[in-house]
Tab-separated table of C-alpha atoms in Angstrom:
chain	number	residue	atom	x	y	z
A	135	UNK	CA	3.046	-37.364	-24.845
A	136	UNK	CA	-0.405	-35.937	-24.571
A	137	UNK	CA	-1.262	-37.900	-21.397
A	138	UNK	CA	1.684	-36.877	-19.550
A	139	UNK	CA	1.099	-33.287	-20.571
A	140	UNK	CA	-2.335	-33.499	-18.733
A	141	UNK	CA	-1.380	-35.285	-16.020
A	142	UNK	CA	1.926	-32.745	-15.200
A	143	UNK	CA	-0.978	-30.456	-15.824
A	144	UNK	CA	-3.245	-31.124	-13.177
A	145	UNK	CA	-0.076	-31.498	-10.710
A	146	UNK	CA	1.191	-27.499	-11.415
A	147	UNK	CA	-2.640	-26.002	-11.200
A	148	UNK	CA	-1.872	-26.954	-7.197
A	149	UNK	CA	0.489	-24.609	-7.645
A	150	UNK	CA	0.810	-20.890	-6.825
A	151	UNK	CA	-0.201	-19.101	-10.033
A	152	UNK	CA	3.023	-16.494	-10.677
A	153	UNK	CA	5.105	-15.202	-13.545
A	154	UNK	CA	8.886	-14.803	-13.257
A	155	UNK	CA	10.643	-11.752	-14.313
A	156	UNK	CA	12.621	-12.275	-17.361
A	157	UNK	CA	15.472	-9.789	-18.450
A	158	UNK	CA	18.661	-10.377	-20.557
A	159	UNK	CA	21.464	-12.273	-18.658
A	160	UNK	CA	18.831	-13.283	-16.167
A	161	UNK	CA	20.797	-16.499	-14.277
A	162	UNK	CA	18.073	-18.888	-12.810
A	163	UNK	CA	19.534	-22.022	-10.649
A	164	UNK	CA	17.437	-25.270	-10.288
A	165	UNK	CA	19.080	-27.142	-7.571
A	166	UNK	CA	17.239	-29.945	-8.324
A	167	UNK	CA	17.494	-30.069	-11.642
A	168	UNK	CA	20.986	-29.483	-11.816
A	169	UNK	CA	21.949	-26.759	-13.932
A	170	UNK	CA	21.963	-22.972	-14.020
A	171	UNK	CA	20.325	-21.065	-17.263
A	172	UNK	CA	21.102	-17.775	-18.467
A	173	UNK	CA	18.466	-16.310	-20.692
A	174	UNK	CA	19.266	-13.958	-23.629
A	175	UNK	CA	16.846	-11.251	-24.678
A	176	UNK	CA	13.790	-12.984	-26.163
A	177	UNK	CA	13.230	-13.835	-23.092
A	178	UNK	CA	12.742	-9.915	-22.016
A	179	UNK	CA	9.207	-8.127	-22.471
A	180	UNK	CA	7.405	-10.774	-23.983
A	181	UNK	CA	4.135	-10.726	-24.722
A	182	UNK	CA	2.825	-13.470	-23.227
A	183	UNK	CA	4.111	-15.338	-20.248
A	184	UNK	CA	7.108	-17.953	-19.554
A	185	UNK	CA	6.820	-20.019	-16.647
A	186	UNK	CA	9.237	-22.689	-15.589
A	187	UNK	CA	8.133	-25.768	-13.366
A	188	UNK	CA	10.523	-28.402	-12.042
A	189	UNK	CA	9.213	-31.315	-10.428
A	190	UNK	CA	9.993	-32.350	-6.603
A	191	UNK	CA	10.199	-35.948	-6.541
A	192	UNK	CA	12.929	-38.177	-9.050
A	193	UNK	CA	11.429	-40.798	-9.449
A	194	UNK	CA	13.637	-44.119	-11.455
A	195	UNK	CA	16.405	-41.976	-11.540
A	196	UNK	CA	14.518	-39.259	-14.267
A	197	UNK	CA	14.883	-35.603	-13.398
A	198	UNK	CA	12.319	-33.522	-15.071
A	199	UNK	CA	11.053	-29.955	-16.082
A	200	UNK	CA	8.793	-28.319	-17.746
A	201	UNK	CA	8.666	-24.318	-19.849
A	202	UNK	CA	5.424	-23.735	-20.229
A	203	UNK	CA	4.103	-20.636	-21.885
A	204	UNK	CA	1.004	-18.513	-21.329
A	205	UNK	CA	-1.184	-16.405	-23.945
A	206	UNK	CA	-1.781	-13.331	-21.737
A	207	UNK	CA	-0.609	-10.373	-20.419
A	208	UNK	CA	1.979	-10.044	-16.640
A	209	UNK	CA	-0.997	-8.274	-15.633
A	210	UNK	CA	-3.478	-11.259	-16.616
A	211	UNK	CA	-0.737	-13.182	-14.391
A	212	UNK	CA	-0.406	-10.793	-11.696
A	213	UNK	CA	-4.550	-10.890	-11.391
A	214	UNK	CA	-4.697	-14.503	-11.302
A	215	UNK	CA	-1.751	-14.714	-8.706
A	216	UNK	CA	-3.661	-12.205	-6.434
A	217	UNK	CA	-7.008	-14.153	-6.723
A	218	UNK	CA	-4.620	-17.787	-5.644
A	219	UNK	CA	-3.551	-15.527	-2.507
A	220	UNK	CA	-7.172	-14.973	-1.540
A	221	UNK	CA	-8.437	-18.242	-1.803
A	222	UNK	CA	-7.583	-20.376	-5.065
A	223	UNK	CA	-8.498	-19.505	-8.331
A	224	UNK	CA	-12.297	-20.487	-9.616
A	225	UNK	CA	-13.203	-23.206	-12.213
A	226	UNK	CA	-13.429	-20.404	-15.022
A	227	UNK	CA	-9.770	-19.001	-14.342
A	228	UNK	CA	-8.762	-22.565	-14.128
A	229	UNK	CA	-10.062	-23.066	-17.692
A	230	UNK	CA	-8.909	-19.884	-18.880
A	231	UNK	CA	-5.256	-20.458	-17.843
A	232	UNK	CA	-5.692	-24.586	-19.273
A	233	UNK	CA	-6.876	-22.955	-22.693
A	234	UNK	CA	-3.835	-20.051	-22.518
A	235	UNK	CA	-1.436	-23.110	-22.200
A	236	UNK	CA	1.432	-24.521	-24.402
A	237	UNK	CA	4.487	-26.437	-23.178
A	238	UNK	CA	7.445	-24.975	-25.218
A	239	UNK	CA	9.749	-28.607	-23.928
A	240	UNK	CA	10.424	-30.766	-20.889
A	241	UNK	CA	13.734	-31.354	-19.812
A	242	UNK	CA	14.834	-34.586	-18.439
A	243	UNK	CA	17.919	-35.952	-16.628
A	244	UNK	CA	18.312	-39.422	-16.805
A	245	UNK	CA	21.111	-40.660	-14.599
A	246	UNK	CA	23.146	-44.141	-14.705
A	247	UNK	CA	24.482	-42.719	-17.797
A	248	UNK	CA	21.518	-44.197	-20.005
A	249	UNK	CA	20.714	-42.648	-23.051
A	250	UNK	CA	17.484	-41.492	-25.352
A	251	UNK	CA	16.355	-45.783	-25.812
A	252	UNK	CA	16.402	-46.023	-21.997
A	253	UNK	CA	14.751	-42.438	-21.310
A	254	UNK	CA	11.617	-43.067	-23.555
A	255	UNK	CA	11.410	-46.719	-21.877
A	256	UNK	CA	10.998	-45.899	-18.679
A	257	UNK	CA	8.960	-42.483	-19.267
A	258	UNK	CA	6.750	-44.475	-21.397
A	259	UNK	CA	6.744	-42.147	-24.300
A	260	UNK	CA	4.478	-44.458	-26.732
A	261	UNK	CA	5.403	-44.267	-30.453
A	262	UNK	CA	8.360	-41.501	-29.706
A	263	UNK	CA	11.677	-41.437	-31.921
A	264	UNK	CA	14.850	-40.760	-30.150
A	265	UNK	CA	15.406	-38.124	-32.815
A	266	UNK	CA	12.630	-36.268	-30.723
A	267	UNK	CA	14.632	-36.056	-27.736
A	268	UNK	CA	17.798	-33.298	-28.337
A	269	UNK	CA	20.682	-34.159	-26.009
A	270	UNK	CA	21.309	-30.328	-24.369
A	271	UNK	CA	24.460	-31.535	-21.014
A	272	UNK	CA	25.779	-34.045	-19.133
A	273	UNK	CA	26.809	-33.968	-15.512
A	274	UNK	CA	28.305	-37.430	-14.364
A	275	UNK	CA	26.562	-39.889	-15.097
A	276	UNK	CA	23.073	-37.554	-15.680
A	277	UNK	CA	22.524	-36.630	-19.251
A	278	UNK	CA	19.656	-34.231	-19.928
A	279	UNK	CA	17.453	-34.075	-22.885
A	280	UNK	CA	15.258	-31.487	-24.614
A	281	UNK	CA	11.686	-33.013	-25.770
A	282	UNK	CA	9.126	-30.596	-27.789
A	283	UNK	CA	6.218	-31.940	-29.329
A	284	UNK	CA	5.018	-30.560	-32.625
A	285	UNK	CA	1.270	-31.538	-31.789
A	286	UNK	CA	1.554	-29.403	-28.770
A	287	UNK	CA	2.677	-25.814	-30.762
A	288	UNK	CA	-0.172	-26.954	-33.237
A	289	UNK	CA	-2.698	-26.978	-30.906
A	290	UNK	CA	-1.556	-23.700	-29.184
A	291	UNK	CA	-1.081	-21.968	-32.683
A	292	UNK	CA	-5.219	-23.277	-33.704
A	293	UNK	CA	-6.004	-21.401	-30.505
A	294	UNK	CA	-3.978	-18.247	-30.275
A	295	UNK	CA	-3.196	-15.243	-32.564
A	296	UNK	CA	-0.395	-14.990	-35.013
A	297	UNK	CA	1.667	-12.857	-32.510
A	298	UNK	CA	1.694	-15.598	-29.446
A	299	UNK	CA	2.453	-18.459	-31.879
A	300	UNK	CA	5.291	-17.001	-33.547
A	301	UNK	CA	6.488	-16.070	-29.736
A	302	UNK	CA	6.114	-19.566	-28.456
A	303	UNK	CA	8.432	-20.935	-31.603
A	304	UNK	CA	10.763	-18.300	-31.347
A	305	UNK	CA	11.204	-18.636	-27.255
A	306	UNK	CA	11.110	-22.556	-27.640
A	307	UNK	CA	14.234	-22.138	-30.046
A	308	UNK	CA	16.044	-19.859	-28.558
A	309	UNK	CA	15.111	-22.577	-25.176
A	310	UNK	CA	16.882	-25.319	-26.750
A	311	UNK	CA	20.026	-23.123	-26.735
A	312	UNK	CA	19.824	-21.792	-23.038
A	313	UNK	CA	19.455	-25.330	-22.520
A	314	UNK	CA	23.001	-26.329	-24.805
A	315	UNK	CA	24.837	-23.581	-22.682
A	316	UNK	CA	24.022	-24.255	-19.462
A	317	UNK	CA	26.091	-24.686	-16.173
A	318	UNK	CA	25.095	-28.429	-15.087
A	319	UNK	CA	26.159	-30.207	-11.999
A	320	UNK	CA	25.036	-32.851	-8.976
A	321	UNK	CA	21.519	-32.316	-8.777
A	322	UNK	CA	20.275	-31.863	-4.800
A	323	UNK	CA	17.756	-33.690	-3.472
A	324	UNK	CA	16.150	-31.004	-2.072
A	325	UNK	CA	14.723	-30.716	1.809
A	326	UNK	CA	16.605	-33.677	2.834
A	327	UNK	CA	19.878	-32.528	2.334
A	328	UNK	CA	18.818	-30.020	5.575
A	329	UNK	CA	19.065	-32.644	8.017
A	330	UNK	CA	22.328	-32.003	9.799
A	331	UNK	CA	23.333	-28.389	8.411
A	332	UNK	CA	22.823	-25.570	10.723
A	333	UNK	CA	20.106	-23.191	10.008
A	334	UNK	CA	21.735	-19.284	10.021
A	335	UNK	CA	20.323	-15.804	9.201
A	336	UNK	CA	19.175	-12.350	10.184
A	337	UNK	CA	15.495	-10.916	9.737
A	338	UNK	CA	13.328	-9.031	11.950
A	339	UNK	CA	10.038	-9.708	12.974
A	340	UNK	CA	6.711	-7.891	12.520
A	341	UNK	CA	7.740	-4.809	14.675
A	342	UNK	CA	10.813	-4.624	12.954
A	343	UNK	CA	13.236	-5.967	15.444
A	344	UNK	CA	16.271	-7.486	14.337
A	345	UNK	CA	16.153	-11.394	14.520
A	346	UNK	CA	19.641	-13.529	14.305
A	347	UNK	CA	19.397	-16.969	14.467
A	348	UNK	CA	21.938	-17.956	16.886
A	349	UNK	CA	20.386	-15.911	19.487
A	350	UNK	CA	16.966	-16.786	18.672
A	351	UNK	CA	18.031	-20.830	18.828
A	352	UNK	CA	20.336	-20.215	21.705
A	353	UNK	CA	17.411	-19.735	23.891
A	354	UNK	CA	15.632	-22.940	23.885
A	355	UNK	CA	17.037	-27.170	23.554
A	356	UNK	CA	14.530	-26.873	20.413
A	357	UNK	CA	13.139	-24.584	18.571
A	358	UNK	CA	10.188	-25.777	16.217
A	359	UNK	CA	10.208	-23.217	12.723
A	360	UNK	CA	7.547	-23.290	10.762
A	361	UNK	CA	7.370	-21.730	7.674
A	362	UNK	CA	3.743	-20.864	5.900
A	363	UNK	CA	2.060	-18.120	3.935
A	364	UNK	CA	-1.209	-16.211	4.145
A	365	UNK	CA	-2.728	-17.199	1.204
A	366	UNK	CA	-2.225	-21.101	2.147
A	367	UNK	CA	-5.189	-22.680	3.435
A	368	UNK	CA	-3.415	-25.870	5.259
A	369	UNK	CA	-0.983	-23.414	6.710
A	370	UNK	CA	-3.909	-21.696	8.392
A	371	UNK	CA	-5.418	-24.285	9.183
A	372	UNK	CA	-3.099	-26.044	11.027
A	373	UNK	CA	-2.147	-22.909	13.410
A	374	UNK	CA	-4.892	-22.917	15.968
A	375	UNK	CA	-3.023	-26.582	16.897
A	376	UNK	CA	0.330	-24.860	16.653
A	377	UNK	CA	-1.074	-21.376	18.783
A	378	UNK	CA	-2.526	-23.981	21.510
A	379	UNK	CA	1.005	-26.706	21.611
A	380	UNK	CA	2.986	-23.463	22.080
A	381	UNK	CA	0.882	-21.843	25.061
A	382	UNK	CA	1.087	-25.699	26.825
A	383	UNK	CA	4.759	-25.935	25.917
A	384	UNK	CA	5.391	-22.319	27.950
A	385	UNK	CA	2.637	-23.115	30.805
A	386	UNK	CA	5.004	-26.581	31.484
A	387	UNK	CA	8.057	-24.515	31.475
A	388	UNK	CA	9.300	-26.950	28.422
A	389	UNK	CA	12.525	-25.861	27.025
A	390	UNK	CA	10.888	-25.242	23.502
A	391	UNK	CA	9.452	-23.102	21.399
A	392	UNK	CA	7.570	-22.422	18.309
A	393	UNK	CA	8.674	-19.930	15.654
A	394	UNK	CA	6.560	-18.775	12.655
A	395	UNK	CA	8.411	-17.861	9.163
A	396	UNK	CA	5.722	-15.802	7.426
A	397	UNK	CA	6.855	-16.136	3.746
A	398	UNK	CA	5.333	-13.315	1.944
A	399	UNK	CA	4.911	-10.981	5.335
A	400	UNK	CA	7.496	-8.472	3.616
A	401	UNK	CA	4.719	-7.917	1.322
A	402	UNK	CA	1.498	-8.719	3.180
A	403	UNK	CA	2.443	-7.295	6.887
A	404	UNK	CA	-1.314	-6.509	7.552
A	405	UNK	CA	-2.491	-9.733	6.258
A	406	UNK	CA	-0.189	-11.770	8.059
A	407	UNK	CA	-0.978	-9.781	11.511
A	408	UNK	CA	-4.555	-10.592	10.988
A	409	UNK	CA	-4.422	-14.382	10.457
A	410	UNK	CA	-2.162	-14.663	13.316
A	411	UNK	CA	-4.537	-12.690	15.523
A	412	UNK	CA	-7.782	-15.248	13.988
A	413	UNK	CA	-6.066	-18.122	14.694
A	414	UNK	CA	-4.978	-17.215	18.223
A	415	UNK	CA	-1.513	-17.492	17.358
A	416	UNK	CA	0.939	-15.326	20.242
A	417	UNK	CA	4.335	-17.205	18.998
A	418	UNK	CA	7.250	-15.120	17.709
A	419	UNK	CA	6.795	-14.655	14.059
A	420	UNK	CA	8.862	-13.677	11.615
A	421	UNK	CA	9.432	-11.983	8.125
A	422	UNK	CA	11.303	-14.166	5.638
A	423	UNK	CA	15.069	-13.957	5.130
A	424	UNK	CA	17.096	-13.431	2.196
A	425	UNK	CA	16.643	-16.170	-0.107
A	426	UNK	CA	15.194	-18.616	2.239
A	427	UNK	CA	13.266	-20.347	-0.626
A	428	UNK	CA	16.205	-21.364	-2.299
A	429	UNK	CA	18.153	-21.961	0.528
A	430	UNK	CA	15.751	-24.262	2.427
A	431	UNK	CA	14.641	-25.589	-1.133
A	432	UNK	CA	10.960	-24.253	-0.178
A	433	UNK	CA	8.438	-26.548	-2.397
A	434	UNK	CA	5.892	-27.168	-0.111
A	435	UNK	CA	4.286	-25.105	2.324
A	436	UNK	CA	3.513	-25.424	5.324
A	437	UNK	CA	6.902	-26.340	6.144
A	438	UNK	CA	8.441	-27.169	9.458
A	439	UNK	CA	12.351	-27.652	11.339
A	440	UNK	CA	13.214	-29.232	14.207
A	441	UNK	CA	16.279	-27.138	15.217
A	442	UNK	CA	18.758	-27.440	18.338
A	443	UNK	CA	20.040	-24.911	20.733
A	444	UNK	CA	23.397	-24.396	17.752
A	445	UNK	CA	20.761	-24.100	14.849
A	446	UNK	CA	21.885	-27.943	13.757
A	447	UNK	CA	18.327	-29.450	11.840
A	448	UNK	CA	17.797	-32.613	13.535
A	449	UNK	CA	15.444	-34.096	11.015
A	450	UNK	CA	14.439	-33.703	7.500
A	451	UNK	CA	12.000	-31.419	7.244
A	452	UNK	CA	7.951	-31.924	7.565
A	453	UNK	CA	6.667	-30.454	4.156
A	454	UNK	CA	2.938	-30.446	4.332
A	455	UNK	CA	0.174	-30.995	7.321
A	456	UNK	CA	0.974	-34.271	8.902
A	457	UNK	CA	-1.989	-36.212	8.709
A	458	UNK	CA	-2.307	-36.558	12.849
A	459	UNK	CA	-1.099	-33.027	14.148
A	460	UNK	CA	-0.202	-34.728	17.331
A	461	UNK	CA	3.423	-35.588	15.414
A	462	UNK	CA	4.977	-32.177	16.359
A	463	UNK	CA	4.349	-32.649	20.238
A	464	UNK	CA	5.319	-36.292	20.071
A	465	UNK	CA	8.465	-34.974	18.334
A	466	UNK	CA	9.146	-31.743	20.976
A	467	UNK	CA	8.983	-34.704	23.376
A	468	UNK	CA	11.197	-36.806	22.376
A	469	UNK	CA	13.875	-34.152	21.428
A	470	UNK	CA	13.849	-32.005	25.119
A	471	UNK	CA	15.483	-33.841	27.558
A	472	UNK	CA	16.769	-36.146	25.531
A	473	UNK	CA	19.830	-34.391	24.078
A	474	UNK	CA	19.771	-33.179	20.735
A	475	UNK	CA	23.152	-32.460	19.382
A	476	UNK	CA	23.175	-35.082	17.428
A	477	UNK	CA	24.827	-35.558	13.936
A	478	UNK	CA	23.757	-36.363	10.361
């Protein structure tokens, strides 16, 4: 149990470093996961911090997520958050959040309707009962269990005051319920299911002009969207490429284009403006539309769509930096000209 804590570990600390907001009757959907939670109020203006983290890739059919909590303050959060927008967080804050740490359960699907016996055989959980997994729903043939491990609130509780450690039992309790009374159904596999829905919505870009996607796809065979942030690195440093494919798609008159999706620019305007003008990038870029994480099942940034003139995505998405950058001009190639209203 210990060695898969450590290794999810080292998997989230990738991750962007941010609390969620918490209030009674909050409803939280995890597409991939399956299910929709509704938290009651212990989960409101707790001390320390609650953070969720699902996994992106099933892997032998297991679906699985983990409620961590933190010993420290939203505004310990918010600072570390801040710092991973400006550059990633430094070997002491890394430490500091590692020693705030204690996983209050994982949840797992398992699908093929197996049970607890097949669950701990093919996670591997050495020496665990099935009395230590707590079936919580069924969708199908999915059935989800609830794992805490004692050793884990005992080393939190050696660590951390009286007041976090009765917190962290009271939340992980009261977790095991949300759990019981959730709204399960067909997990989604996430970016893949794009390929072959149209892409639709309204925004406006950094001037403030309103943006609708029909008109803005309308205008070109394909339209290459890629979606990134200011405080990620491999988005930035991808964009010189992306600045300099654009300006050769427009000097050969090629019926393309390439459209930025700046996802925190509603809050970082300034910021955004500023790496753009760095990295040469003159593109059309935009502010982020209303729940376009969720909608495009964001996990990965940078991402980028291949979209048609009627907003149909003609591939499953690139999530990441592809490895030879030379992939999105092969791919604008082989689209223009070629027809691309193509089906799923």
């Amino acid at each position: 149990m210990k060695k898969i804590l450590a290794v999810v570990l080292i998997v989230l600390m990738a991750l962007s470093f941010s609390a969620p907001a918490f209030a009674e009757g909050t409803k939280e959907t995890w597409d991939k996961m399956g299910f929709t939670l509704v938290y009651p109020e212990e989960f409101s203006n707790t001390k320390g911090i609650v953070m969720p983290n699902p996994f992106p890739v099933v892997k032998d059919g297991i679906y699985t997520m983990m409620f961590d909590y933190y010993a420290f303050s939203k505004e310990e959060s918010d600072a570390l958050n801040e710092k991973t927008k400006k550059g990633g967080l430094s070997a002491e804050d890394t430490a500091k959040i590692l020693d705030a740490m204690g996983t209050l359960l994982i949840v797992f699907g398992i699908d093929g309707d197996r049970g607890a016996a097949e669950l701990i055989d093919v996670i591997g959980l050495e020496g665990a009962e099935e009395d230590a997994l707590t079936m919580v729903g069924k969708n199908g043939d999915i059935t989800y269990f609830a794992l805490t491990d004692p050793d884990a609130y005992d080393d939190f509780a050696e660590k951390h005051s009286p007041e976090y450690a009765q917190e962290y039992l009271a939340l992980q309790s009261s977790l095991v319920d949300v759990l019981k009374n959730a709204e399960y159904f067909k997990p989604h596999s996430g970016s893949a299911d794009l390929f072959g829905t149209v892409l639709q919505f309204e925004t406006t870009d950094l001037d403030g002009n309103v943006v609708k996607s029909g008109e803005l796809f309308a205008a070109h065979e394909l339209t290459m969207v890629n979606i990134w942030a200011t405080w990620c690195g491999p988005c930035k440093a991808e964009m010189p490429e992306l600045g300099a494919l654009a300006r050769r798609l427009e000097a050969e008159g090629k019926d393309a284009a390439i459209v930025g999706i700046c996802s925190d620019a509603d809050e970082e305007p300034d910021t955004c403006r500023e790496v753009l003008a760095e990295r040469d990038v003159g593109y059309l870029n935009l502010l982020p539309f209303e729940e376009m994480e969720e909608k495009l099942y964001l996990t990965v940034l940078p991402t980028t769509l291949f979209v048609n003139r009627d907003g149909l995505i003609l591939l499953p998405p690139i999530e990441g930096v592809p490895e030879d950058l030379s992939r999105y001009a092969q791919l604008i190639d082989a689209f223009v000209g070629a027809g691309t209203s193509m089906e799923k």
